[in-house]
Structure formats: structure tokens, C-alpha cells
Coordinates of C-alpha atoms and ligand atoms in Angstrom, one line a residue:
Chain A
M1 CA 0.0 0.0 0.0
D2 CA 1.7 3.2 -1.1
R3 CA -0.1 5.6 -3.2
S4 CA -2.4 8.5 -3.5
R5 CA -5.8 8.2 -5.0
R6 CA -4.3 9.9 -8.1
N7 CA -1.5 7.3 -8.3
F8 CA -4.1 4.6 -7.9
L9 CA -5.7 6.1 -11.0
G10 CA -2.3 6.0 -12.7
L11 CA -1.4 9.7 -12.5
G12 CA 2.0 9.8 -10.8
A13 CA 4.1 12.9 -10.2
A14 CA 7.8 13.4 -11.0
A15 CA 10.3 16.3 -10.4
V16 CA 13.8 16.9 -9.1
G17 CA 15.4 17.7 -5.7
T18 CA 16.7 16.1 -2.5
A19 CA 15.9 15.9 1.2
T20 CA 17.6 14.5 4.2
L21 CA 15.8 12.5 6.8
Q22 CA 17.0 13.0 10.4
P23 CA 16.8 9.8 12.5
A24 CA 14.9 9.6 15.7
T25 CA 16.8 10.1 19.0
V26 CA 17.7 7.1 21.0
E27 CA 15.1 8.0 23.6
A28 CA 12.4 8.5 21.0
R29 CA 13.2 5.2 19.4
E30 CA 13.3 3.3 22.6
A31 CA 10.0 4.7 23.8
R32 CA 8.1 3.3 20.8
H33 CA 5.9 0.3 21.1
G34 CA 3.2 -1.4 19.2
G35 CA 2.9 -1.4 15.4
D36 CA 5.2 -3.0 12.9
A37 CA 8.8 -1.8 13.0
A38 CA 9.2 -2.9 9.4
H39 CA 7.3 0.2 8.2
R40 CA 7.7 3.9 8.7
W41 CA 4.5 5.5 7.5
A42 CA 4.7 9.0 6.1
M43 CA 2.8 11.5 3.9
V44 CA 3.8 13.8 1.2
V45 CA 1.5 16.7 0.4
D46 CA 2.0 18.1 -3.0
L47 CA 0.7 21.6 -2.6
R48 CA 0.7 22.2 -6.4
K49 CA -2.1 19.7 -6.6
C50 CA -4.3 20.8 -3.7
V51 CA -7.4 22.7 -4.8
G52 CA -8.6 23.6 -1.3
C53 CA -11.8 21.6 -1.6
Q54 CA -11.7 20.4 2.0
A55 CA -12.8 16.9 1.0
C56 CA -10.1 15.5 3.2
T57 CA -11.3 17.6 6.1
M58 CA -14.8 16.2 5.6
A59 CA -13.6 12.6 5.1
C60 CA -11.6 12.7 8.3
I61 CA -14.5 14.1 10.3
M62 CA -16.8 11.3 8.9
E63 CA -14.2 8.5 9.3
N64 CA -13.1 9.5 12.8
R65 CA -16.3 11.0 14.2
V66 CA -14.5 14.2 14.9
P67 CA -16.9 16.4 17.0
E68 CA -18.3 19.7 15.7
D69 CA -15.8 22.5 15.6
S70 CA -12.8 20.2 16.0
F71 CA -10.5 19.1 13.3
R72 CA -7.8 16.5 13.0
T73 CA -6.9 17.9 9.6
I74 CA -7.9 21.1 7.8
V75 CA -6.8 22.8 4.7
S76 CA -5.6 26.2 5.9
T77 CA -6.4 28.7 3.1
Y78 CA -4.7 32.0 2.6
E79 CA -5.1 34.9 0.2
V80 CA -1.6 36.2 -0.7
A81 CA -1.6 39.7 -2.2
E82 CA 1.7 40.6 -3.8
N83 CA 2.5 43.7 -6.0
G84 CA -1.2 44.3 -6.7
K85 CA -1.9 40.6 -7.6
S86 CA -3.5 38.1 -5.4
A87 CA -3.5 34.3 -5.3
T88 CA -4.9 31.6 -3.0
Y89 CA -2.6 29.4 -1.1
M90 CA -3.7 26.1 0.3
L91 CA -1.9 24.2 3.1
P92 CA -3.4 20.9 4.4
R93 CA -2.4 20.5 8.0
L94 CA -2.4 17.4 10.1
C95 CA -0.3 15.7 12.8
N96 CA 3.2 15.3 11.3
H97 CA 3.9 12.0 13.1
C98 CA 7.2 13.5 14.0
E99 CA 10.3 11.4 14.2
N100 CA 11.2 13.1 17.5
P101 CA 7.7 14.1 18.8
P102 CA 7.7 16.5 21.7
C103 CA 4.1 15.6 22.5
T104 CA 4.8 12.0 23.7
P105 CA 7.5 12.3 26.4
V106 CA 5.5 14.9 28.4
C107 CA 2.5 12.6 28.7
P108 CA 2.2 11.7 32.4
T109 CA 0.2 8.5 31.8
G110 CA 1.8 7.1 28.7
A111 CA -1.6 7.4 26.9
T112 CA 0.0 9.0 23.9
Y113 CA 2.9 7.2 22.3
Q114 CA 4.6 6.5 19.1
R115 CA 4.2 3.1 17.5
Q116 CA 7.2 1.4 15.9
D117 CA 5.8 2.3 12.5
G118 CA 6.1 5.9 13.4
I119 CA 2.4 6.6 13.9
V120 CA 1.7 8.7 17.0
V121 CA -1.5 7.5 18.7
V122 CA -3.6 8.4 21.8
D123 CA -5.1 5.6 23.8
N124 CA -8.2 7.4 25.0
S125 CA -9.0 4.8 27.6
V126 CA -5.8 5.8 29.4
C127 CA -5.7 9.5 28.7
V128 CA -6.6 11.7 31.7
G129 CA -7.2 14.8 29.5
C130 CA -4.5 16.8 31.2
G131 CA -3.8 18.6 27.9
Y132 CA 0.0 18.6 28.4
C133 CA 0.6 17.0 25.0
V134 CA -1.7 19.6 23.4
Q135 CA 0.6 22.3 24.8
A136 CA 3.8 20.5 23.7
C137 CA 2.9 20.0 20.0
P138 CA 4.4 22.9 18.1
Y139 CA 1.8 22.5 15.3
D140 CA -1.5 22.9 17.1
A141 CA -2.2 19.4 15.8
R142 CA -3.9 18.2 19.0
F143 CA -7.0 19.2 20.9
I144 CA -9.2 18.0 23.7
N145 CA -12.2 16.1 22.2
H146 CA -15.3 17.5 23.8
E147 CA -17.1 14.2 23.5
T148 CA -14.4 11.7 24.7
L149 CA -12.8 14.4 27.0
T150 CA -9.4 13.1 26.0
A151 CA -6.6 14.3 23.7
D152 CA -7.3 13.8 20.0
K153 CA -5.4 14.2 16.8
C154 CA -4.8 12.7 13.4
N155 CA -3.5 9.1 13.7
F156 CA -3.0 8.5 10.0
C157 CA -6.3 6.5 10.3
V158 CA -4.3 3.8 12.1
H159 CA -7.3 1.4 12.0
R160 CA -7.4 1.7 8.2
V161 CA -3.7 1.4 7.7
D162 CA -3.5 -1.7 9.9
A163 CA -6.2 -3.1 7.7
G164 CA -4.2 -2.4 4.6
L165 CA -6.2 0.7 3.5
L166 CA -5.2 4.3 2.9
P167 CA -6.0 7.1 5.4
A168 CA -9.5 8.5 4.7
C169 CA -8.1 11.9 3.6
V170 CA -5.7 10.3 1.1
E171 CA -8.4 8.0 -0.2
T172 CA -10.7 11.0 -0.8
C173 CA -8.2 13.6 -2.1
V174 CA -9.5 14.7 -5.5
G175 CA -6.3 16.3 -6.6
G176 CA -4.1 13.5 -5.5
A177 CA -2.3 16.0 -3.4
R178 CA -1.9 13.6 -0.4
I179 CA 0.4 10.7 -0.9
F180 CA 0.8 8.1 1.8
G181 CA 3.3 5.3 2.1
D182 CA 6.2 3.6 3.7
L183 CA 9.5 5.4 4.0
N184 CA 11.2 2.1 4.8
D185 CA 10.4 0.9 1.3
P186 CA 12.7 2.6 -1.1
E187 CA 10.3 1.8 -3.9
S188 CA 7.3 3.5 -2.4
T189 CA 6.1 6.7 -3.9
V190 CA 6.7 8.7 -0.7
S191 CA 10.3 7.5 -0.6
K192 CA 10.9 8.4 -4.2
L193 CA 9.2 11.8 -3.8
V194 CA 11.2 12.6 -0.6
A195 CA 14.4 11.6 -2.5
S196 CA 13.7 13.3 -5.7
E197 CA 11.6 16.4 -4.9
D198 CA 12.5 19.5 -3.0
V199 CA 10.4 18.5 0.0
K200 CA 10.0 20.7 3.0
V201 CA 8.6 20.3 6.5
L202 CA 6.8 22.7 8.8
K203 CA 8.9 24.4 11.5
P204 CA 12.1 22.6 10.6
G205 CA 13.9 24.5 13.4
E206 CA 11.9 22.7 16.2
G207 CA 13.9 19.6 15.9
T208 CA 10.7 17.5 15.6
D209 CA 11.6 16.0 12.2
P210 CA 8.1 15.7 10.8
R211 CA 7.2 12.8 8.6
V212 CA 4.6 14.8 6.7
F213 CA 6.5 16.4 3.8
Y214 CA 5.4 19.2 1.5
I215 CA 6.2 19.9 -2.1
G216 CA 5.8 23.6 -2.9
L217 CA 5.9 24.8 0.7
E218 CA 6.7 28.5 0.7
A219 CA 8.9 29.9 3.5
E220 CA 6.2 32.3 4.7
F221 CA 4.0 29.3 5.6
Q222 CA 6.6 27.1 7.2
G223 CA 6.3 28.5 10.6
R224 CA 3.7 30.7 12.3
V225 CA 2.0 32.7 9.5
D226 CA 2.4 36.4 9.8
G227 CA -0.8 37.8 8.4
T228 CA -4.3 38.9 9.1
P229 CA -6.1 36.3 11.0
T230 CA -9.3 34.7 9.8
L231 CA -12.6 36.2 10.9
W232 CA -14.1 32.7 11.1
R233 CA -14.4 31.2 14.5
P234 CA -15.9 28.0 15.7
S235 CA -19.5 28.4 16.9
R236 CA -19.1 26.5 20.1
A237 CA -17.6 29.3 22.1
K238 CA -20.4 31.6 20.9
A239 CA -23.1 29.1 21.6
E240 CA -22.1 28.8 25.2
P241 CA -22.8 31.8 27.4
S242 CA -19.6 33.7 28.1
L243 CA -18.7 36.9 29.9
V244 CA -15.9 38.4 27.8
Chain B
M1 CA 8.1 43.6 -2.5
D2 CA 4.7 44.4 -1.0
E3 CA 3.2 41.2 0.3
H4 CA 0.2 40.6 2.5
I5 CA -1.2 37.4 3.7
L6 CA -4.9 37.1 4.7
E7 CA -5.9 33.9 6.4
L8 CA -9.2 32.7 5.0
I9 CA -9.7 29.3 6.6
N10 CA -8.0 27.9 9.6
V11 CA -8.6 26.1 12.8
T12 CA -9.1 27.8 16.2
R13 CA -7.8 25.7 19.0
E14 CA -9.5 26.2 22.4
V15 CA -7.5 26.4 25.6
A16 CA -6.5 22.9 26.9
W17 CA -5.5 24.2 30.3
L18 CA -8.6 25.9 31.7
P19 CA -9.0 28.6 34.3
W20 CA -8.8 25.7 36.8
A21 CA -5.1 25.6 35.9
V22 CA -4.7 29.3 36.6
Q23 CA -6.3 28.7 40.0
Y24 CA -4.0 25.8 40.7
F25 CA -0.8 27.6 39.9
F26 CA -2.0 30.6 41.8
L27 CA -3.0 28.7 44.9
I28 CA 0.0 26.4 45.0
G29 CA 2.4 29.3 44.3
I30 CA 0.9 31.3 47.2
S31 CA 0.9 28.2 49.5
V32 CA 4.6 27.6 48.8
G33 CA 5.3 31.3 49.3
A34 CA 3.4 31.3 52.6
V35 CA 5.2 28.2 53.9
L36 CA 8.5 30.1 53.3
L37 CA 7.1 33.0 55.3
S38 CA 6.0 30.7 58.1
L39 CA 9.4 29.1 58.5
P40 CA 11.2 32.0 60.3
G41 CA 8.6 32.0 63.1
Y42 CA 8.1 28.2 63.5
W43 CA 11.2 26.5 62.2
I44 CA 13.9 29.0 63.0
G45 CA 12.1 30.4 66.0
R46 CA 12.5 34.1 65.4
P47 CA 10.2 35.8 68.0
N48 CA 9.6 38.9 65.9
W49 CA 8.2 36.7 63.1
T50 CA 5.7 34.9 65.3
K51 CA 2.5 36.6 64.3
L52 CA 3.4 37.0 60.6
S53 CA 4.4 33.3 60.5
R54 CA 1.1 32.3 62.2
L55 CA -0.9 34.1 59.5
A56 CA 1.3 32.7 56.8
L57 CA 0.7 29.2 58.1
V58 CA -3.1 29.7 57.7
V59 CA -2.5 31.0 54.2
A60 CA -0.3 28.1 53.3
L61 CA -2.9 25.6 54.6
V62 CA -5.9 27.3 53.0
C63 CA -4.3 27.6 49.6
G64 CA -2.4 24.3 49.8
L65 CA -5.5 22.3 50.5
A66 CA -7.6 24.0 47.8
A67 CA -4.9 23.8 45.1
P68 CA -5.1 20.0 44.4
V69 CA -8.9 20.3 44.0
A70 CA -8.3 22.9 41.2
L71 CA -5.6 20.7 39.7
V72 CA -7.8 17.6 39.5
S73 CA -10.6 19.7 38.1
D74 CA -8.4 20.8 35.3
L75 CA -8.2 17.3 34.1
H76 CA -10.9 16.6 31.5
Q77 CA -11.1 13.1 33.0
P78 CA -10.7 13.8 36.8
N79 CA -11.9 10.4 37.8
R80 CA -8.9 8.9 36.1
F81 CA -6.3 10.8 38.2
W82 CA -5.0 7.5 39.5
H83 CA -3.6 6.8 36.1
F84 CA -0.7 9.0 37.1
Y85 CA 0.2 6.5 39.8
V86 CA 0.2 3.3 37.7
A87 CA 2.6 4.6 35.0
W88 CA 6.4 5.1 34.9
R89 CA 6.9 8.4 33.1
P90 CA 10.2 9.9 34.3
H91 CA 10.4 12.1 31.2
S92 CA 7.2 14.0 32.2
W93 CA 7.5 16.8 34.7
M94 CA 3.7 16.5 35.2
W95 CA 4.2 12.9 36.3
W96 CA 6.8 13.9 38.8
G97 CA 4.4 16.6 40.0
S98 CA 1.8 14.0 40.8
F99 CA 4.3 12.6 43.4
F100 CA 5.6 16.0 44.6
I101 CA 2.1 17.3 45.4
P102 CA 1.2 14.7 48.0
V103 CA 4.7 15.0 49.4
Y104 CA 4.2 18.7 49.8
I105 CA 0.6 18.5 51.1
G106 CA 1.5 15.7 53.5
G107 CA 4.5 17.6 54.6
L108 CA 2.4 20.7 55.0
L109 CA -0.1 19.0 57.2
F110 CA 2.6 17.4 59.3
Y111 CA 4.4 20.7 59.6
A112 CA 1.1 22.6 60.5
W113 CA 0.3 20.0 63.1
A114 CA 3.8 20.2 64.7
A115 CA 3.6 24.0 64.6
L116 CA 0.1 24.3 65.9
R117 CA 0.4 21.4 68.4
P118 CA 0.8 23.7 71.4
E119 CA -2.3 25.6 70.4
I120 CA -4.2 22.3 69.8
A121 CA -3.1 20.9 73.1
A122 CA -4.1 24.2 74.8
Q123 CA -7.6 23.9 73.2
G124 CA -7.7 20.4 74.5
R125 CA -7.3 21.6 78.1
V126 CA -10.4 23.8 77.7
D127 CA -13.6 22.1 78.8
S128 CA -15.5 22.0 75.6
R129 CA -17.4 19.5 73.5
L130 CA -14.5 19.3 71.1
G131 CA -11.9 18.9 73.9
R132 CA -11.5 15.3 73.3
L133 CA -11.0 15.8 69.6
Y134 CA -8.3 18.4 70.3
R135 CA -6.6 16.1 72.8
L136 CA -6.7 13.3 70.3
V137 CA -5.2 15.4 67.5
A138 CA -2.5 16.9 69.8
M139 CA -1.4 13.4 70.6
G140 CA -0.2 14.4 74.0
E141 CA 1.7 17.4 75.2
P142 CA 4.4 18.7 72.8
R143 CA 7.9 17.9 74.1
G144 CA 11.1 19.4 72.7
A145 CA 11.6 21.0 69.3
G146 CA 12.9 18.0 67.4
L147 CA 9.6 17.2 65.7
M148 CA 9.2 20.8 64.7
K149 CA 12.7 20.8 63.2
L150 CA 11.9 17.7 61.3
A151 CA 8.5 18.9 60.0
G152 CA 10.1 22.2 58.9
A153 CA 12.7 20.4 56.9
V154 CA 10.1 18.1 55.3
V155 CA 7.8 20.9 54.3
L156 CA 10.8 22.9 53.0
V157 CA 11.8 20.0 50.8
G158 CA 8.2 19.5 49.6
A159 CA 7.8 23.3 48.9
G160 CA 11.1 23.2 46.9
L161 CA 10.0 20.3 44.8
V162 CA 6.6 21.9 44.1
A163 CA 8.3 25.2 43.2
L164 CA 10.7 23.3 40.9
Y165 CA 8.2 21.2 39.1
T166 CA 5.5 23.9 38.6
G167 CA 8.1 26.1 37.1
V168 CA 10.0 23.6 35.0
E169 CA 6.8 21.8 33.8
V170 CA 5.7 25.0 32.1
Y171 CA 9.2 26.2 31.1
V172 CA 10.0 23.0 29.2
V173 CA 7.1 23.5 26.8
R174 CA 9.1 24.9 23.9
A175 CA 6.0 25.1 21.7
Q176 CA 4.3 27.7 23.9
I177 CA 6.2 30.7 23.1
L178 CA 5.5 32.6 26.3
W179 CA 6.3 29.7 28.5
H180 CA 9.7 28.7 27.3
T181 CA 11.8 31.1 29.3
P182 CA 14.2 30.0 32.1
L183 CA 13.0 33.0 34.1
L184 CA 9.5 31.6 34.5
P185 CA 10.2 29.3 37.5
F186 CA 11.6 32.3 39.3
Q187 CA 8.8 34.5 38.3
F188 CA 6.3 32.0 39.6
L189 CA 8.2 31.8 42.9
L190 CA 8.4 35.5 43.4
T191 CA 4.9 36.3 42.4
G192 CA 3.7 33.4 44.6
L193 CA 5.6 35.0 47.5
A194 CA 4.0 38.4 46.7
G195 CA 0.6 36.8 46.6
A196 CA 1.3 35.1 50.0
L197 CA 2.3 38.4 51.5
G198 CA -0.8 40.0 50.0
L199 CA -3.0 37.5 51.7
V200 CA -1.1 37.9 55.0
L201 CA -1.7 41.7 54.7
V202 CA -5.4 41.2 54.0
L203 CA -6.0 38.6 56.7
N204 CA -4.0 40.4 59.3
P205 CA -6.9 42.7 60.4
I206 CA -9.6 40.0 59.6
V207 CA -8.4 36.8 61.3
G208 CA -5.4 38.3 63.1
D209 CA -5.4 41.2 65.5
G210 CA -4.5 43.8 63.0
D211 CA -1.1 44.3 64.5
A212 CA 0.6 47.3 62.8
R213 CA 4.0 45.7 63.2
V214 CA 2.9 42.7 61.1
E215 CA 1.5 45.1 58.5
V216 CA 4.7 47.1 58.3
K217 CA 6.9 44.0 58.2
A218 CA 4.8 42.3 55.5
N219 CA 4.6 45.5 53.5
R220 CA 8.4 45.9 53.6
L221 CA 8.9 42.3 52.5
L222 CA 6.3 42.9 49.8
A223 CA 8.2 45.9 48.5
L224 CA 11.4 43.7 48.4
V225 CA 9.7 40.9 46.6
L226 CA 7.9 43.2 44.1
A227 CA 11.3 44.8 43.4
G228 CA 12.5 41.3 42.5
V229 CA 9.5 40.7 40.3
M230 CA 10.2 44.0 38.5
V231 CA 13.9 43.1 38.0
L232 CA 12.9 39.7 36.5
G233 CA 10.3 41.4 34.3
M234 CA 13.0 43.8 33.0
V235 CA 15.5 41.0 32.4
W236 CA 12.8 39.2 30.4
L237 CA 12.2 42.4 28.3
G238 CA 15.9 43.0 28.0
L239 CA 16.6 39.4 26.8
G240 CA 14.0 39.8 24.2
Y241 CA 14.6 43.4 23.2
F242 CA 18.3 43.1 22.7
D243 CA 17.9 39.7 21.1
L244 CA 20.1 38.0 23.8
D245 CA 17.9 35.0 24.0
A246 CA 16.2 33.6 20.8
A247 CA 13.1 32.3 22.6
N248 CA 12.6 35.5 24.5
A249 CA 13.1 37.6 21.4
Q250 CA 10.6 35.6 19.5
A251 CA 8.1 35.8 22.4
L252 CA 8.5 39.5 22.5
R253 CA 8.2 39.9 18.8
T254 CA 5.0 37.9 18.8
V255 CA 3.2 40.0 21.4
A256 CA 4.8 43.4 21.1
A257 CA 2.7 44.5 18.1
S258 CA -0.6 43.6 19.7
P259 CA -2.5 46.5 21.4
A260 CA -4.2 44.0 23.8
W261 CA -0.9 42.6 24.9
R262 CA 0.6 46.1 25.3
N263 CA -2.4 47.0 27.6
T264 CA -1.8 43.8 29.6
A265 CA 1.9 44.6 30.0
I266 CA 1.1 48.2 31.2
W267 CA -1.5 46.8 33.6
A268 CA 0.9 44.2 34.9
A269 CA 3.6 46.8 35.4
L270 CA 1.3 49.2 37.2
A271 CA -0.1 46.3 39.4
T272 CA 3.5 45.7 40.5
L273 CA 4.8 49.2 40.7
V274 CA 1.9 50.8 42.5
P275 CA 1.9 48.4 45.5
F276 CA 5.7 48.5 45.5
L277 CA 5.7 52.3 45.9
I278 CA 2.8 52.4 48.5
A279 CA 4.5 49.6 50.5
L280 CA 7.8 51.4 50.4
V281 CA 6.6 54.9 51.2
K282 CA 3.7 54.2 53.6
P283 CA 3.9 50.6 54.9
R284 CA 1.5 51.4 57.8
G285 CA -2.2 51.6 57.2
T286 CA -2.1 50.5 53.6
G287 CA -1.9 46.7 54.1
I288 CA -5.4 45.9 52.7
L289 CA -4.7 48.0 49.6
T290 CA -1.2 46.7 48.9
G291 CA -2.3 43.2 49.8
L292 CA -5.3 43.1 47.4
I293 CA -3.2 44.5 44.5
A294 CA -0.5 42.0 45.2
I295 CA -3.0 39.1 45.2
H296 CA -4.5 40.5 42.0
S297 CA -1.1 40.8 40.4
A298 CA 0.0 37.3 41.3
W299 CA -3.3 36.0 39.8
M300 CA -3.1 38.1 36.7
F301 CA 0.5 36.9 36.0
R302 CA -0.8 33.4 35.9
W303 CA -3.8 34.3 33.8
T304 CA -1.6 36.0 31.3
V305 CA 0.9 33.2 31.1
F306 CA -1.7 30.4 30.8
I307 CA -4.9 31.7 29.2
D308 CA -3.4 34.5 27.1
G309 CA -0.3 32.4 26.4
Q310 CA -2.6 29.7 24.9
S311 CA -4.2 32.3 22.7
I312 CA -1.1 32.5 20.6
P313 CA -1.6 30.2 17.6
K314 CA 1.4 27.9 17.0
T315 CA 0.9 28.0 13.2
G316 CA -2.0 30.4 12.5
A317 CA -2.0 34.2 12.1
G318 CA -3.0 36.7 14.8
F319 CA -4.4 35.4 18.1
Y320 CA -7.1 33.0 19.1
E321 CA -10.0 34.7 20.9
Y322 CA -10.8 33.5 24.4
A323 CA -14.2 33.9 25.9
L324 CA -14.6 33.0 29.6
P325 CA -17.5 30.5 29.8
R326 CA -19.8 30.8 32.7
G327 CA -19.8 27.1 33.5
A328 CA -17.4 24.6 35.1
E329 CA -14.9 25.2 32.3
G330 CA -14.6 28.9 33.2
L331 CA -16.1 31.3 35.8
L332 CA -17.4 28.5 38.0
G333 CA -13.9 27.1 38.4
I334 CA -12.7 30.5 39.6
V335 CA -15.7 31.2 41.9
G336 CA -15.6 27.6 43.1
T337 CA -12.0 27.6 44.2
A338 CA -12.5 31.0 45.8
G339 CA -15.5 29.6 47.7
L340 CA -13.4 26.5 48.8
C341 CA -10.7 28.8 50.1
L342 CA -13.2 30.8 52.1
F343 CA -14.7 27.6 53.5
L344 CA -11.2 26.3 54.5
L345 CA -10.4 29.7 56.1
V346 CA -13.5 29.7 58.1
V347 CA -13.0 26.1 59.3
I348 CA -9.3 26.6 60.2
T349 CA -9.8 29.8 62.0
A350 CA -12.9 28.5 63.8
L351 CA -11.1 25.4 65.0
L352 CA -7.9 27.3 65.8
P353 CA -8.6 31.0 66.4
M354 CA -5.5 33.2 66.2
P355 CA -4.1 33.2 69.7
K356 CA -4.4 36.6 71.5
R357 CA -0.7 36.3 72.4
P358 CA 0.6 33.7 70.0
A359 CA 2.2 30.9 72.0
T360 CA 4.7 30.1 69.4
G361 CA 8.1 31.6 68.8
A362 CA 9.2 28.0 68.3
A363 CA 7.5 24.9 69.5
E364 CA 9.6 24.8 72.6
T365 CA 8.5 28.3 73.8
A366 CA 5.0 27.0 73.8
F367 CA 6.0 23.9 75.5
L368 CA 7.7 25.8 78.3
H369 CA 4.7 28.0 78.8
P370 CA 1.8 25.8 77.9
A371 CA -0.8 27.8 79.8
E372 CA -0.1 31.1 78.0
Ligands
SF4_401 S1 2.7 17.1 14.9 FE1 2.4 17.5 17.0 S2 1.0 15.9 17.7 FE2 1.9 15.2 15.8 S3 3.7 14.0 16.4 FE3 4.4 16.1 16.0 S4 4.3 17.1 18.0 FE4 3.1 15.2 18.1
SF4_402 S1 -4.0 14.7 27.5 FE1 -3.9 12.5 27.6 S2 -2.5 11.9 26.0 FE2 -2.2 14.1 26.3 S3 -0.5 14.3 27.9 FE3 -2.5 14.2 29.0 S4 -2.8 12.1 29.5 FE4 -1.3 12.1 27.9

């Protein structure tokens, strides 16, 4: 299993460039358990192909029963005005399943951990909902689920991957922008793309070594975006009576 | 090149640490500060500290006993708190905290018992319905100062561990731009001390006898501590402004342009400077005022660090909006902990009213003059 929906349809991508993969620290590697160490699951997001349709956002919500106003993945959308011209920029965001995740060592109960195949999961029968992992993630990838009252995040649809299926967002991606596969397999599309394309990651300076790679990621969007914030806010805070 | 980015669609993350967390860090910080203020009177046996230390001990108990309630309430699954104790997570400062808190609270109760034992024993000699209970709790007449010395050492270690973990637990979170400064543990400690002095000043005329010497002494100490708070604040600004520390500089850059953050900074500076000046110039007759502002300032520091700190998006533009909900996730948590503190204060002062002439300089003084 290693493809995007587009690849599945026979529409592969090719370009040039290189990238280096930092290995996990000894501590991060030793702390891993569960999963199959033969694989290292990863995603490549080809921003040139994303049309910002949010089909992945919806598929994730449906697949994982993500509660209202919460998101495991979303396509951040920006309008970039430059020298009198404007363009739209789409950036799908999800958990990066970092090689050195800062979210797992802080967990006081061990509820969140990294599997040997690199997927970072939350066991919500153990999680106490302390929110420490939410604070520690530099990507705002985690949140407290209002229904389970535990930490929640993208888990690469681990239940599907274990069953030999693609994550729901990859399966549904119309543009074939999301490509999922095994970095341990040099023949996989993700391995080839990471080796051949000029792939970038979000916040490379954090030392997290994400395993979600982007093709076409502009420097302005790699870290905290400096711009005018969206006016859109989730309705939950407004629905609940508040004082300020 | 003229470039402008407008965010059209993005996620807003809600705070994961609720106002309960603010209450916890506020109360535990004050409790630790108050324990430190009680030690000169009870542990070292300085007679001129007796009354202040007695008040501080009440503050340490009230805040120390209420704090864990706020902490457990901040968990979204409070009934699972025992999961901390069936895991081995030495990488997690929060995990260590789950052991340090009982050490501290246990130590505090032991210390308070040793310190107040002469008073408890004296209550036991009064013919009242609760006489038996007092005698039971006193476990006989206090003898010697050895127990007090031991209890003081235990509570000091517990307080040190709590101060360490509460500071470092927050400091290590690199991803929260405002938290990741090595100054934070010291800022927590000093603002906690200021809050403790504030409560001593406010309680002095209410549960104490309003002794002006206590007021003057506490006000002088408050001025000193607030001076320290201001120095740390300036060091923080300096590290960021002159780009001496990358994390500080980034934190400052992030918030400096925001009018709301600038207002918060001005407010925080005034809430420190004003009580400092009053306490310095007129330490007598101003205790309630300086005390209340100091308490407010200690609380506001934590609100800013935790709630406002979480409103800084890690990837998105601008700031997340925070609206204080009225329910258990917001206002109720603040009012609830305040109510619990009031209840504990009433219970503690009803069971052990402030002695007219405090019988404690050190435990042995009380032992030598038990009838006083
Ligand atoms: S993106 Fe965040 S939640 Fe995901 S592994 Fe990295 S640090 Fe953890
Ligand atoms: S919220 Fe749950 S998964 Fe996250 S650190 Fe706390 S216990 Fe661990």
C-alpha cells in the first residue's frame, strides 16, 4: 500500500530535488511500542495539486467521528496579495507524526505514544485529559475532544492502515495531493518523492523531524504565519454563554 | 516587495488548560510562598516573626488544601487521576508533579500539626465539646523542638519540589512561546511570595489582631519581593529586546505589536509598581490595599501566562480569541476555588482561632509556657 488516489488512477508525479531524513533520537526510538517496525508511515503533500476543496477535512470528520468545531486535519487557506496581484494558497495541516515528537514524552500517563511504524497515537481509555501533549505540540495538531474528554489528533487512520487501507483523507483527495506510504520501502512513492523532490517540512527548526513532507511549501508558511487572522471562529464558544 | 497574507480558513484551538489551571498555579504558588514566610517563626524560632508566620501558616494551609482540587478539576477526566500512579513516566514533569504534590501537602499537614500542636493541646485543656478531639489530634503534650525541626525540613523539601516542578513543567514546553523562558520558574516563585504576603496583609486585620508591626513588616517584605518581580520582568524584556535569547526575542516579537498585549503589559507593570511604591513609602495603614493589589497581580500573572499564552496560535496568524465560559470550564472554576478557600479559612480559623498572644516563637517556647 503506497499511493495517493491519483497514483491509484495512474497519474503519478515526478520532479527533481533532494531531502535528508533526520533519524529519531535514541530516547524517542526506545519509547516506541506497538505497530510493525518494518514500516515507517509518512505522507507527502503536493501543494501544487491541492485545490482547497476540504474533501479531506470532511472525510476525516466522517471517518473518525470528529466532533463539531474540531479538526484532525484542515486545509488552511490564505489569500496572498503581492504587488497588486492576489492568489490563493492552500496548506493541508495534520499531525506530522514527527520522528522526534515533543508531545509524547511529556504525557504523564503514557496514553499517547509512538508506534514502531512511526504513527503517534492516543489511547483514549488511558488519557486523563490533562492537555500537556496539546501544549507540547508545536503545530497545534492536538485538541481536547469534547465528547471523549481526552486528547485527540490525526492518527493516519491507524485502523485503516492496519487493515491495509489508505487514510481517509488520502483516499478521498480529489487532486491526488496527499500521498501516503512507507519510508522504509525505497520503492514507495513517498520514498521516491522525498528523495527526488525539494520537499520541506513545517517548522524545521523545532527539531521534531516531521514525517509529513510538503512539495511547494513557501517559507512564509513554514512557521507561524504572519498575516491577518481569519474572521471565522468556531461556533461552540459563541453558543455557550460567556462573559468576555 | 509588497506582500500581504490574509488567512481565510484555519482552525481555532481552544485552551486545553482551563481557568482551573490558573487557579491551581495561583494557589500552589501562594501556598509555597506562605510556607517560606512561616518558617522564620516556626522553624527558625524568630520571636519577631511569630505573628506573621502564624498568619502565613493559615494562608499556606488554605491555599495548599484547595490547590489540588483545582488541579484535579483541570483534568478533563478527573476520575482517572489514579492513572498517574500506575505509570512510569520519568520524562514527564507533570508525572513527577503527581508525586511531589502529595509529598508537599502531606509535609504541610505534618508541619502545620507540629507548629500548631501547642495551640491544639491548649484547646484540649479547655472544657468544651471538642476537647477530646483536640486532645486526640494533639497526641499528648508537645515535648522538645525535634519534631518541629523535622517537620520544617520536610515541608521545605516539599515546597522546593513543588516550586521546581511547577516552574519547569511550564518552562519545558518549547512550543508555547510565552512559557519557554528560564525566568519563568523564578517569576512563579516571586509572584507566589508576593501573593502570599498579599494574603497575610489582607488577613491580618480580619483573622489576626491587625497588629501594625505585622503590617509594616509584611509591606516591607512585599516591596522587596515586588522589586525582585520587576527586575525579573525587566530582564525578560531585555533578553527579548536586545535579542540576547532567541526564545525571549521571539516571544516579545510575537506579542509586542498587539495593542491588547501592550495593555496587559502596562496593567501588569502598574499592578507591581503601585503596591511597591505604596508599601515602600507608607507601609503602615495600607496593608489591605497593597495586599489586594499583590494578590491580583499574582493571579493576573498566571492568567496572562496560561490563558493569554494559549491564545497565541502555533501556526496560524493573529491570536485566538478567548471567551470565559460561565460554566465549570470557566467562571465556575474561579468562583468555586475562591469559595473553597473561604470555607477552609472559616473552618481553620474557627477550630484554631488566632491566639491573642501567640504561644509560638518556636515549639519549645509554647511547651515551656503551655498555659499562656
Ligand atoms: S505534529 Fe504535534 S501531535 Fe503530531 S507527532 Fe508532531 S508534535 Fe506530536
Ligand atoms: S491529554 Fe492524555 S495523551 Fe495528552 S498528555 Fe495528558 S494524558 Fe497524555
